[in-house]
Amino acid sequence: MVQFPFTINGEHDDMPVLKVNKQQFAKIWPLLMQQENYDMRDNGKLVSWYSRSIFSKADAFAEQTLHTKSNSIANLDFEKLNGVWKLNGAYADLELYPKIQSMLMSDKGKFPDKKN
């Protein structure tokens, strides 16, 4: 259910998009899950990754977003590909982004890029 290469964006537009392959994703996913996330209305309240889901059809907004091509839940990005929702990217905060970038640089020789 994950689209590869999985992309990770930083908080600022000038930060390069990081591309993660299947092998690297297993290391990066737990880090993304530990990142703080704020609610959809930006009320500044922390929420769990799983506390809100557009896929639940819980309200009118959720119903509307189900019919679009892409959506976000917290810091995760989803895209509808051939009628199937896939996780295709995430945003990393200013603390996490350099850690992931460093991990990817150290893994560069270990995991050659493959087309998936």
PDB file of N, CA and C in Angstrom, residues 50-108:
ATOM      1  N   TYR A  50      -3.441   8.208  14.045  1.00  0.00           N
ATOM      2  CA  TYR A  50      -4.630   7.456  13.674  1.00  0.00           C
ATOM      3  C   TYR A  50      -5.927   8.055  14.189  1.00  0.00           C
ATOM      4  N   SER A  51      -5.888   9.191  14.867  1.00  0.00           N
ATOM      5  CA  SER A  51      -7.106   9.725  15.461  1.00  0.00           C
ATOM      6  C   SER A  51      -8.045  10.350  14.438  1.00  0.00           C
ATOM      7  N   ARG A  52      -7.551  10.718  13.293  1.00  0.00           N
ATOM      8  CA  ARG A  52      -8.397  11.289  12.251  1.00  0.00           C
ATOM      9  C   ARG A  52      -8.073  10.598  10.936  1.00  0.00           C
ATOM     10  N   SER A  53      -9.100  10.279  10.220  1.00  0.00           N
ATOM     11  CA  SER A  53      -8.875   9.635   8.932  1.00  0.00           C
ATOM     12  C   SER A  53      -9.941  10.061   7.943  1.00  0.00           C
ATOM     13  N   ILE A  54      -9.510  10.550   6.804  1.00  0.00           N
ATOM     14  CA  ILE A  54     -10.475  10.921   5.769  1.00  0.00           C
ATOM     15  C   ILE A  54     -11.138   9.695   5.183  1.00  0.00           C
ATOM     16  N   PHE A  55     -10.574   8.522   5.440  1.00  0.00           N
ATOM     17  CA  PHE A  55     -11.113   7.302   4.873  1.00  0.00           C
ATOM     18  C   PHE A  55     -12.281   6.760   5.694  1.00  0.00           C
ATOM     19  N   SER A  56     -12.574   7.356   6.838  1.00  0.00           N
ATOM     20  CA  SER A  56     -13.622   6.839   7.711  1.00  0.00           C
ATOM     21  C   SER A  56     -15.019   7.294   7.307  1.00  0.00           C
ATOM     22  N   LYS A  57     -15.114   8.269   6.422  1.00  0.00           N
ATOM     23  CA  LYS A  57     -16.402   8.849   6.033  1.00  0.00           C
ATOM     24  C   LYS A  57     -17.169   9.369   7.246  1.00  0.00           C
ATOM     25  N   ALA A  58     -16.444   9.898   8.217  1.00  0.00           N
ATOM     26  CA  ALA A  58     -17.063  10.348   9.460  1.00  0.00           C
ATOM     27  C   ALA A  58     -17.803  11.676   9.329  1.00  0.00           C
ATOM     28  N   ASP A  59     -17.479  12.461   8.336  1.00  0.00           N
ATOM     29  CA  ASP A  59     -18.158  13.746   8.200  1.00  0.00           C
ATOM     30  C   ASP A  59     -18.182  14.165   6.727  1.00  0.00           C
ATOM     31  N   ALA A  60     -18.797  15.321   6.469  1.00  0.00           N
ATOM     32  CA  ALA A  60     -18.940  15.793   5.084  1.00  0.00           C
ATOM     33  C   ALA A  60     -17.584  16.044   4.431  1.00  0.00           C
ATOM     34  N   PHE A  61     -16.633  16.582   5.187  1.00  0.00           N
ATOM     35  CA  PHE A  61     -15.296  16.823   4.635  1.00  0.00           C
ATOM     36  C   PHE A  61     -14.664  15.508   4.198  1.00  0.00           C
ATOM     37  N   ALA A  62     -14.773  14.493   5.044  1.00  0.00           N
ATOM     38  CA  ALA A  62     -14.201  13.185   4.722  1.00  0.00           C
ATOM     39  C   ALA A  62     -14.846  12.616   3.461  1.00  0.00           C
ATOM     40  N   GLU A  63     -16.156  12.730   3.358  1.00  0.00           N
ATOM     41  CA  GLU A  63     -16.864  12.212   2.184  1.00  0.00           C
ATOM     42  C   GLU A  63     -16.370  12.908   0.914  1.00  0.00           C
ATOM     43  N   GLN A  64     -16.183  14.207   0.970  1.00  0.00           N
ATOM     44  CA  GLN A  64     -15.725  14.973  -0.191  1.00  0.00           C
ATOM     45  C   GLN A  64     -14.298  14.586  -0.577  1.00  0.00           C
ATOM     46  N   THR A  65     -13.410  14.457   0.378  1.00  0.00           N
ATOM     47  CA  THR A  65     -12.012  14.192   0.064  1.00  0.00           C
ATOM     48  C   THR A  65     -11.781  12.779  -0.463  1.00  0.00           C
ATOM     49  N   LEU A  66     -12.690  11.871  -0.194  1.00  0.00           N
ATOM     50  CA  LEU A  66     -12.559  10.513  -0.727  1.00  0.00           C
ATOM     51  C   LEU A  66     -12.580  10.492  -2.251  1.00  0.00           C
ATOM     52  N   HIS A  67     -13.180  11.507  -2.855  1.00  0.00           N
ATOM     53  CA  HIS A  67     -13.342  11.522  -4.307  1.00  0.00           C
ATOM     54  C   HIS A  67     -12.265  12.333  -5.027  1.00  0.00           C
ATOM     55  N   THR A  68     -11.240  12.746  -4.319  1.00  0.00           N
ATOM     56  CA  THR A  68     -10.139  13.471  -4.932  1.00  0.00           C
ATOM     57  C   THR A  68      -9.009  12.513  -5.258  1.00  0.00           C
ATOM     58  N   LYS A  69      -7.983  13.004  -5.953  1.00  0.00           N
ATOM     59  CA  LYS A  69      -6.856  12.158  -6.354  1.00  0.00           C
ATOM     60  C   LYS A  69      -5.797  12.034  -5.261  1.00  0.00           C
ATOM     61  N   SER A  70      -5.670  13.065  -4.417  1.00  0.00           N
ATOM     62  CA  SER A  70      -4.664  13.000  -3.358  1.00  0.00           C
ATOM     63  C   SER A  70      -5.175  13.706  -2.108  1.00  0.00           C
ATOM     64  N   ASN A  71      -4.671  13.265  -0.970  1.00  0.00           N
ATOM     65  CA  ASN A  71      -5.073  13.816   0.320  1.00  0.00           C
ATOM     66  C   ASN A  71      -3.935  13.658   1.309  1.00  0.00           C
ATOM     67  N   SER A  72      -4.057  14.364   2.423  1.00  0.00           N
ATOM     68  CA  SER A  72      -3.081  14.241   3.497  1.00  0.00           C
ATOM     69  C   SER A  72      -3.800  13.951   4.800  1.00  0.00           C
ATOM     70  N   ILE A  73      -3.163  13.141   5.626  1.00  0.00           N
ATOM     71  CA  ILE A  73      -3.614  12.913   6.992  1.00  0.00           C
ATOM     72  C   ILE A  73      -2.398  13.203   7.853  1.00  0.00           C
ATOM     73  N   ALA A  74      -2.535  14.174   8.730  1.00  0.00           N
ATOM     74  CA  ALA A  74      -1.406  14.626   9.530  1.00  0.00           C
ATOM     75  C   ALA A  74      -0.245  14.945   8.584  1.00  0.00           C
ATOM     76  N   ASN A  75       0.905  14.324   8.743  1.00  0.00           N
ATOM     77  CA  ASN A  75       2.051  14.604   7.880  1.00  0.00           C
ATOM     78  C   ASN A  75       2.229  13.566   6.781  1.00  0.00           C
ATOM     79  N   LEU A  76       1.246  12.732   6.554  1.00  0.00           N
ATOM     80  CA  LEU A  76       1.324  11.690   5.532  1.00  0.00           C
ATOM     81  C   LEU A  76       0.532  12.085   4.299  1.00  0.00           C
ATOM     82  N   ASP A  77       1.072  11.775   3.128  1.00  0.00           N
ATOM     83  CA  ASP A  77       0.398  12.063   1.863  1.00  0.00           C
ATOM     84  C   ASP A  77      -0.059  10.763   1.219  1.00  0.00           C
ATOM     85  N   PHE A  78      -1.271  10.786   0.688  1.00  0.00           N
ATOM     86  CA  PHE A  78      -1.844   9.638  -0.001  1.00  0.00           C
ATOM     87  C   PHE A  78      -2.247  10.048  -1.411  1.00  0.00           C
ATOM     88  N   GLU A  79      -2.174   9.109  -2.324  1.00  0.00           N
ATOM     89  CA  GLU A  79      -2.587   9.354  -3.702  1.00  0.00           C
ATOM     90  C   GLU A  79      -3.394   8.157  -4.182  1.00  0.00           C
ATOM     91  N   LYS A  80      -4.429   8.457  -4.969  1.00  0.00           N
ATOM     92  CA  LYS A  80      -5.260   7.392  -5.517  1.00  0.00           C
ATOM     93  C   LYS A  80      -4.668   6.995  -6.862  1.00  0.00           C
ATOM     94  N   LEU A  81      -4.162   5.756  -6.951  1.00  0.00           N
ATOM     95  CA  LEU A  81      -3.534   5.240  -8.158  1.00  0.00           C
ATOM     96  C   LEU A  81      -4.322   4.023  -8.636  1.00  0.00           C
ATOM     97  N   ASN A  82      -4.857   4.111  -9.838  1.00  0.00           N
ATOM     98  CA  ASN A  82      -5.673   3.023 -10.386  1.00  0.00           C
ATOM     99  C   ASN A  82      -6.784   2.600  -9.428  1.00  0.00           C
ATOM    100  N   GLY A  83      -7.412   3.596  -8.806  1.00  0.00           N
ATOM    101  CA  GLY A  83      -8.526   3.332  -7.915  1.00  0.00           C
ATOM    102  C   GLY A  83      -8.153   2.849  -6.529  1.00  0.00           C
ATOM    103  N   VAL A  84      -6.858   2.794  -6.210  1.00  0.00           N
ATOM    104  CA  VAL A  84      -6.402   2.309  -4.904  1.00  0.00           C
ATOM    105  C   VAL A  84      -5.623   3.422  -4.200  1.00  0.00           C
ATOM    106  N   TRP A  85      -5.965   3.683  -2.931  1.00  0.00           N
ATOM    107  CA  TRP A  85      -5.221   4.670  -2.154  1.00  0.00           C
ATOM    108  C   TRP A  85      -3.892   4.083  -1.724  1.00  0.00           C
ATOM    109  N   LYS A  86      -2.815   4.836  -1.971  1.00  0.00           N
ATOM    110  CA  LYS A  86      -1.472   4.415  -1.560  1.00  0.00           C
ATOM    111  C   LYS A  86      -0.803   5.560  -0.819  1.00  0.00           C
ATOM    112  N   LEU A  87      -0.014   5.191   0.160  1.00  0.00           N
ATOM    113  CA  LEU A  87       0.808   6.146   0.888  1.00  0.00           C
ATOM    114  C   LEU A  87       1.994   6.477  -0.012  1.00  0.00           C
ATOM    115  N   ASN A  88       2.167   7.749  -0.353  1.00  0.00           N
ATOM    116  CA  ASN A  88       3.235   8.075  -1.295  1.00  0.00           C
ATOM    117  C   ASN A  88       4.251   9.088  -0.782  1.00  0.00           C
ATOM    118  N   GLY A  89       4.034   9.638   0.402  1.00  0.00           N
ATOM    119  CA  GLY A  89       5.000  10.601   0.893  1.00  0.00           C
ATOM    120  C   GLY A  89       4.657  11.096   2.288  1.00  0.00           C
ATOM    121  N   ALA A  90       5.553  11.918   2.818  1.00  0.00           N
ATOM    122  CA  ALA A  90       5.364  12.478   4.153  1.00  0.00           C
ATOM    123  C   ALA A  90       6.137  13.788   4.271  1.00  0.00           C
ATOM    124  N   TYR A  91       5.824  14.525   5.296  1.00  0.00           N
ATOM    125  CA  TYR A  91       6.565  15.728   5.644  1.00  0.00           C
ATOM    126  C   TYR A  91       7.331  15.452   6.925  1.00  0.00           C
ATOM    127  N   ALA A  92       8.563  15.895   6.969  1.00  0.00           N
ATOM    128  CA  ALA A  92       9.392  15.754   8.161  1.00  0.00           C
ATOM    129  C   ALA A  92       9.668  17.139   8.724  1.00  0.00           C
ATOM    130  N   ASP A  93       9.578  17.259  10.035  1.00  0.00           N
ATOM    131  CA  ASP A  93       9.823  18.557  10.669  1.00  0.00           C
ATOM    132  C   ASP A  93      11.317  18.890  10.646  1.00  0.00           C
ATOM    133  N   LEU A  94      11.647  20.077  11.127  1.00  0.00           N
ATOM    134  CA  LEU A  94      13.032  20.561  11.058  1.00  0.00           C
ATOM    135  C   LEU A  94      14.003  19.735  11.887  1.00  0.00           C
ATOM    136  N   GLU A  95      13.511  18.997  12.858  1.00  0.00           N
ATOM    137  CA  GLU A  95      14.371  18.131  13.658  1.00  0.00           C
ATOM    138  C   GLU A  95      14.575  16.775  12.967  1.00  0.00           C
ATOM    139  N   LEU A  96      13.512  16.237  12.390  1.00  0.00           N
ATOM    140  CA  LEU A  96      13.579  14.905  11.794  1.00  0.00           C
ATOM    141  C   LEU A  96      14.205  14.896  10.394  1.00  0.00           C
ATOM    142  N   TYR A  97      13.939  15.909   9.598  1.00  0.00           N
ATOM    143  CA  TYR A  97      14.416  15.944   8.208  1.00  0.00           C
ATOM    144  C   TYR A  97      15.926  15.700   8.098  1.00  0.00           C
ATOM    145  N   PRO A  98      16.784  16.416   8.866  1.00  0.00           N
ATOM    146  CA  PRO A  98      18.231  16.172   8.727  1.00  0.00           C
ATOM    147  C   PRO A  98      18.639  14.758   9.148  1.00  0.00           C
ATOM    148  N   LYS A  99      17.926  14.172  10.112  1.00  0.00           N
ATOM    149  CA  LYS A  99      18.226  12.794  10.524  1.00  0.00           C
ATOM    150  C   LYS A  99      17.966  11.828   9.373  1.00  0.00           C
ATOM    151  N   ILE A 100      16.825  12.003   8.722  1.00  0.00           N
ATOM    152  CA  ILE A 100      16.483  11.129   7.590  1.00  0.00           C
ATOM    153  C   ILE A 100      17.464  11.349   6.447  1.00  0.00           C
ATOM    154  N   GLN A 101      17.790  12.597   6.167  1.00  0.00           N
ATOM    155  CA  GLN A 101      18.732  12.922   5.095  1.00  0.00           C
ATOM    156  C   GLN A 101      20.081  12.261   5.362  1.00  0.00           C
ATOM    157  N   SER A 102      20.532  12.311   6.596  1.00  0.00           N
ATOM    158  CA  SER A 102      21.803  11.694   6.972  1.00  0.00           C
ATOM    159  C   SER A 102      21.740  10.171   6.813  1.00  0.00           C
ATOM    160  N   MET A 103      20.641   9.564   7.239  1.00  0.00           N
ATOM    161  CA  MET A 103      20.472   8.119   7.096  1.00  0.00           C
ATOM    162  C   MET A 103      20.518   7.709   5.620  1.00  0.00           C
ATOM    163  N   LEU A 104      19.853   8.482   4.782  1.00  0.00           N
ATOM    164  CA  LEU A 104      19.822   8.163   3.354  1.00  0.00           C
ATOM    165  C   LEU A 104      21.210   8.297   2.726  1.00  0.00           C
ATOM    166  N   MET A 105      21.965   9.287   3.160  1.00  0.00           N
ATOM    167  CA  MET A 105      23.312   9.473   2.629  1.00  0.00           C
ATOM    168  C   MET A 105      24.217   8.315   3.052  1.00  0.00           C
ATOM    169  N   SER A 106      24.080   7.848   4.290  1.00  0.00           N
ATOM    170  CA  SER A 106      24.926   6.745   4.750  1.00  0.00           C
ATOM    171  C   SER A 106      24.515   5.416   4.115  1.00  0.00           C
ATOM    172  N   ASP A 107      23.265   5.309   3.679  1.00  0.00           N
ATOM    173  CA  ASP A 107      22.768   4.088   3.040  1.00  0.00           C
ATOM    174  C   ASP A 107      22.979   4.075   1.529  1.00  0.00           C
ATOM    175  N   LYS A 108      23.471   5.164   0.980  1.00  0.00           N
ATOM    176  CA  LYS A 108      23.537   5.301  -0.480  1.00  0.00           C
ATOM    177  C   LYS A 108      24.212   4.109  -1.165  1.00  0.00           C
TER     178      LYS A 108
END
